[in-house]
Coordinates of C-alpha atoms in Angstrom, one line a residue:
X419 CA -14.1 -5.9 5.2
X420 CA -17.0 -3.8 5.9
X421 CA -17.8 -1.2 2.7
X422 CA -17.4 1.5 5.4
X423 CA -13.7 0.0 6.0
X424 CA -13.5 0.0 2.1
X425 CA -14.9 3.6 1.4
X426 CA -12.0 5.0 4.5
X427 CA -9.6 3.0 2.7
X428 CA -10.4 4.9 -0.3
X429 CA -10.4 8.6 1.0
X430 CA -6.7 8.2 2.5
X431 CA -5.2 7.1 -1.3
X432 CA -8.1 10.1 -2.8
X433 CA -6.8 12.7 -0.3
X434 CA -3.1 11.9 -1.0
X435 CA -3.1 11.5 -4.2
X436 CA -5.6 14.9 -5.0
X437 CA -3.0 16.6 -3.1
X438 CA -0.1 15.6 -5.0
X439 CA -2.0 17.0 -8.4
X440 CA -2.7 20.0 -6.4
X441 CA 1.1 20.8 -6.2
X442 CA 1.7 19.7 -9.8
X443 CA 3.3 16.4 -8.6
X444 CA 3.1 13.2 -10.0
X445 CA 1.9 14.6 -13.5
X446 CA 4.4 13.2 -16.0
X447 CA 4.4 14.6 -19.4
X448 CA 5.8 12.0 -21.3
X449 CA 4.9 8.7 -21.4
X450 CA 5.7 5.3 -20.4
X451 CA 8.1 3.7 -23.1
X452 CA 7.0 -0.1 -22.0
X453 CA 3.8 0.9 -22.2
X454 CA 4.3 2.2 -25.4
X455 CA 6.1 -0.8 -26.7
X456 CA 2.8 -2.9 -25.8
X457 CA 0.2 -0.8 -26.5
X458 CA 1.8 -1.4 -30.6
X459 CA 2.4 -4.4 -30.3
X460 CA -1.1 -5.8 -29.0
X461 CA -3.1 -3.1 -30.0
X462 CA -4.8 -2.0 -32.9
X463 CA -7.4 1.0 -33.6
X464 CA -9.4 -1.5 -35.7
X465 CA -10.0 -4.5 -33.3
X466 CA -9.4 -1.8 -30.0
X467 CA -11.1 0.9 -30.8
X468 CA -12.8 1.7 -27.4
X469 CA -10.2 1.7 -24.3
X470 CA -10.7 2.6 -20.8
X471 CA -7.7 4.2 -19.0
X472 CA -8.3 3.9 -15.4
X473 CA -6.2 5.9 -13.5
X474 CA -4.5 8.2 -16.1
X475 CA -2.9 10.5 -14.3
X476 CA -0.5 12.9 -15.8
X477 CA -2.8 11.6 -19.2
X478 CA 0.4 10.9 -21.0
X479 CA 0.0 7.8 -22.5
X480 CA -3.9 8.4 -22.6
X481 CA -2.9 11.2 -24.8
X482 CA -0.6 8.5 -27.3
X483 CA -3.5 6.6 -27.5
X484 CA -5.6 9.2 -28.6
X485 CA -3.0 10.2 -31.0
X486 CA -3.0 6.8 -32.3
X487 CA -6.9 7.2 -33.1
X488 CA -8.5 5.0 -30.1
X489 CA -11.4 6.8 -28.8
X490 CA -10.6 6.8 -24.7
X491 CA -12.7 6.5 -21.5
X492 CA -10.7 7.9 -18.7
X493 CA -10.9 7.4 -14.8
X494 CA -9.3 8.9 -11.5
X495 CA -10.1 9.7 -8.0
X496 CA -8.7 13.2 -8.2
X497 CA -11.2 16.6 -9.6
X498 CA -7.7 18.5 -9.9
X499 CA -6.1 15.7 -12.4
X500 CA -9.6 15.4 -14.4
X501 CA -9.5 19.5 -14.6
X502 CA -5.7 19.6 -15.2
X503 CA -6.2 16.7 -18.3
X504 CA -9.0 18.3 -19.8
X505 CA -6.9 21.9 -20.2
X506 CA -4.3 19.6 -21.9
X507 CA -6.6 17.9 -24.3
X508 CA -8.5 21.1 -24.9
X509 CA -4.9 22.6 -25.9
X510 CA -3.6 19.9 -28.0
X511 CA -7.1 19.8 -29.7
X512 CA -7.9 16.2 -28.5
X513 CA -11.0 14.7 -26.9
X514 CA -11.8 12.2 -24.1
X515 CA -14.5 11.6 -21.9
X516 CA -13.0 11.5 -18.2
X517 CA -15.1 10.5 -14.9
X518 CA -14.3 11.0 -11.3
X519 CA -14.7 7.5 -9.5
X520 CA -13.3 5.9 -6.4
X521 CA -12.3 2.8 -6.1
X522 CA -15.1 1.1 -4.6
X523 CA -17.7 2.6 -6.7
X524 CA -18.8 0.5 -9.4
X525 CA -17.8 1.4 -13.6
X526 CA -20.4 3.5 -14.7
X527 CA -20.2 1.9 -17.9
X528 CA -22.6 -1.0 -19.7
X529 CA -21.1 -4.6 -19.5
X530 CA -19.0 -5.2 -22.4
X531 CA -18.5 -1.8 -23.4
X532 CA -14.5 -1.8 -24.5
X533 CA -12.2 -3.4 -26.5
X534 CA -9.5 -3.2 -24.0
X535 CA -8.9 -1.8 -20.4
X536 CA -5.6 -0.2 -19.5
X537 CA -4.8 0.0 -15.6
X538 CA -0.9 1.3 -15.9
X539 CA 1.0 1.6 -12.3
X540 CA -2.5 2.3 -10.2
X541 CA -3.8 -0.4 -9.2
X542 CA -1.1 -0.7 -6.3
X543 CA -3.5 1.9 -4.2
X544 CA -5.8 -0.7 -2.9
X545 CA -6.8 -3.5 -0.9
X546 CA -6.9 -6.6 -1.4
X547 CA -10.3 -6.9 -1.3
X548 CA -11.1 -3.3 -3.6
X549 CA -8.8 -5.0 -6.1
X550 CA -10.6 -8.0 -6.5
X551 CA -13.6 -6.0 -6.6
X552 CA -12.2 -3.7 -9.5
X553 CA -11.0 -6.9 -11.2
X554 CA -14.1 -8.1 -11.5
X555 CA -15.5 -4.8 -12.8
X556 CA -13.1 -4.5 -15.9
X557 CA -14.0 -7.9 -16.7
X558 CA -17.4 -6.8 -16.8
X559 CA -17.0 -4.0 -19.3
X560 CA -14.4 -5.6 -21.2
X561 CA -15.6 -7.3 -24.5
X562 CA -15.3 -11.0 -25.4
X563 CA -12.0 -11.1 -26.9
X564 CA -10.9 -7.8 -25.7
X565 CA -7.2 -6.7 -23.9
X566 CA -7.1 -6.1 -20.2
X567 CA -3.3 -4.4 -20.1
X568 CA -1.3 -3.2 -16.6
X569 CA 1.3 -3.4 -14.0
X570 CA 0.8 -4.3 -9.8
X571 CA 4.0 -3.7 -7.5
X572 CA 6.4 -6.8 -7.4
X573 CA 7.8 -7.2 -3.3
X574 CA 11.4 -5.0 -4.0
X575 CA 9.3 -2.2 -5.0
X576 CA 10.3 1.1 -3.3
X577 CA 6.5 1.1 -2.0
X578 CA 7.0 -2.5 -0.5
X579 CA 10.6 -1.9 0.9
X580 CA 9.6 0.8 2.7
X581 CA 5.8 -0.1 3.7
X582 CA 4.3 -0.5 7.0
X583 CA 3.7 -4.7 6.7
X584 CA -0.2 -5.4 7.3
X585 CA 0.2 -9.3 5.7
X586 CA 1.4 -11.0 3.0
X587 CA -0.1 -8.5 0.4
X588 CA -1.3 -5.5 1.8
X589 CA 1.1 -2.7 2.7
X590 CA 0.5 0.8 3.8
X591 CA 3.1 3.4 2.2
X592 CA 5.8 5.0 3.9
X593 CA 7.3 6.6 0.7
X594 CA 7.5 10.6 0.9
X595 CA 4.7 12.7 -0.9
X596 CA 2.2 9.0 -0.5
X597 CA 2.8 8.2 3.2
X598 CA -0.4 6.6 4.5
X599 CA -1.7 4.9 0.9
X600 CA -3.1 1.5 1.1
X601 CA -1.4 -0.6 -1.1
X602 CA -0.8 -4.0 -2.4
X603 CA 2.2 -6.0 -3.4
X604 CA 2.8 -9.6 -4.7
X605 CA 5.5 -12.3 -4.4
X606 CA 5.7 -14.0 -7.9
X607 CA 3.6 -14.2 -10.6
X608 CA 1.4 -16.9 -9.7
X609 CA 0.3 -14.7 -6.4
X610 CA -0.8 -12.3 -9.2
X611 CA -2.7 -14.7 -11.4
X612 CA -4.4 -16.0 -8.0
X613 CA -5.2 -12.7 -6.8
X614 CA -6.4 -11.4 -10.2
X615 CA -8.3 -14.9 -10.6
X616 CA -7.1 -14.8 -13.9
X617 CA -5.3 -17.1 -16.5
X618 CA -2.7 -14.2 -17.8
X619 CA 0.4 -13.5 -19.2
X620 CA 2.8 -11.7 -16.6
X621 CA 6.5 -10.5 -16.7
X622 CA 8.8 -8.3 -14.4
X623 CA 9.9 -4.6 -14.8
X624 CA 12.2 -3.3 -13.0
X625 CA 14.1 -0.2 -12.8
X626 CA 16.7 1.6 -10.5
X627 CA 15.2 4.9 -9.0
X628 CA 19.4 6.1 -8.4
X629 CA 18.9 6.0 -4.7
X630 CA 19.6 2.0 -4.1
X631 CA 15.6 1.8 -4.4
X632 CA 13.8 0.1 -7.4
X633 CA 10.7 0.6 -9.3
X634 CA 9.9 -3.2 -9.8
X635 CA 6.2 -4.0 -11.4
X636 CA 4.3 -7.1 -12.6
X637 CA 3.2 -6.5 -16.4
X638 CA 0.3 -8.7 -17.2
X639 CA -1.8 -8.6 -19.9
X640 CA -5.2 -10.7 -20.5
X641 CA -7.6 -11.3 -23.3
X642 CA -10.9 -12.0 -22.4

């Protein structure tokens, strides 16, 4: 895939997804309670001090972690999210540092600069080959012995049920408010472990959506 095929790729999720923040969508203000559940149960402020939350959305469980006392590195693709967050933070009197880059531009951060790396129900919006890519990238920054944390679709996901089939992994969404996002699904949890190129815990979450449709996502968690 040429990096002019990636960078396309990657204004179609950017466009879709900057105008879902635009109409106030997508912006939950509470926060996951499996992500909650792990984050206490593998994480510590002492040994996990630095954490980068890539793709933070609504910045509801950024915001737990900040309340918790880790000091937070957050990424999008969206200038209306990053402005939206930092009014929030600003009003609750808390503090991160958040950065605007796509998902085939490169971390703007020194190797091995956190303790752990938390990617929670983004890093479907991709290809294939810009996951593999971003992959490798929070490896990079992420510090020997450190926590790389997140979920991918699982095939029975609403995105994969409804998806436009391009192969075995790489859908493109026909859900309503996302239609025309690049993303990626996976089989079992070996396909994950091959993809990631990873030796990782993973585990299945699923959850009815009350329509006959299901939010089901592989939970993985690495340490470096």
């Amino acid at each position: 895939m040429t990096p002019n095929t990636i960078k396309s790729k990657d204004r179609v999720n950017s466009e879709v997804w900057d105008n879902l923040y635009q109409q106030r969508k997508s912006l939950l203000s509470y926060p996951d309670s499996t992500f909650v559940t792990l984050l206490h149960r593998y994480f510590t402020t002492a040994k996990h001090r630095q954490i980068l939350d890539y793709g933070f959305g609504g910045g509801a469980n950024m915001r737990v972690m900040l309340k918790r006392g880790h000091n937070v590195d957050g990424i999008e693709i969206s200038d209306t999210v990053i402005e939206i967050n930092n009014q929030i933070l600003e009003e609750q009197n808390l503090s991160a540092t958040l950065h605007n880059v796509q998902s085939h531009e490169a971390l703007p951060f020194a190797d091995e600069k956190f303790d752990a790396v938390v990617a929670w129900h983004v890093l479907g919006y991709n290809s294939l080959s810009s996951l593999q890519s971003r992959i490798g990238e929070f490896i990079r920054v992420l510090k020997s012995g450190g926590c790389f944390i997140g979920t991918i679709p699982a095939y029975g996901d609403v995105s994969h049920d409804s998806g436009e089939v391009k192969n075995a992994f790489e859908f493109v969404s026909k859900v309503p408010t996302q239609e025309g996002a690049q993303i990626v699904c996976f089989e079992s949890e070996k396909a994950v472990c091959d993809a990631f190129n990873l030796d990782m815990s993973v585990a299945l979450l699923q959850s009815p959506l009350m329509d006959g449709s299901f939010s089901r996502h592989w939970v993985f968690l690495y340490e470096k």
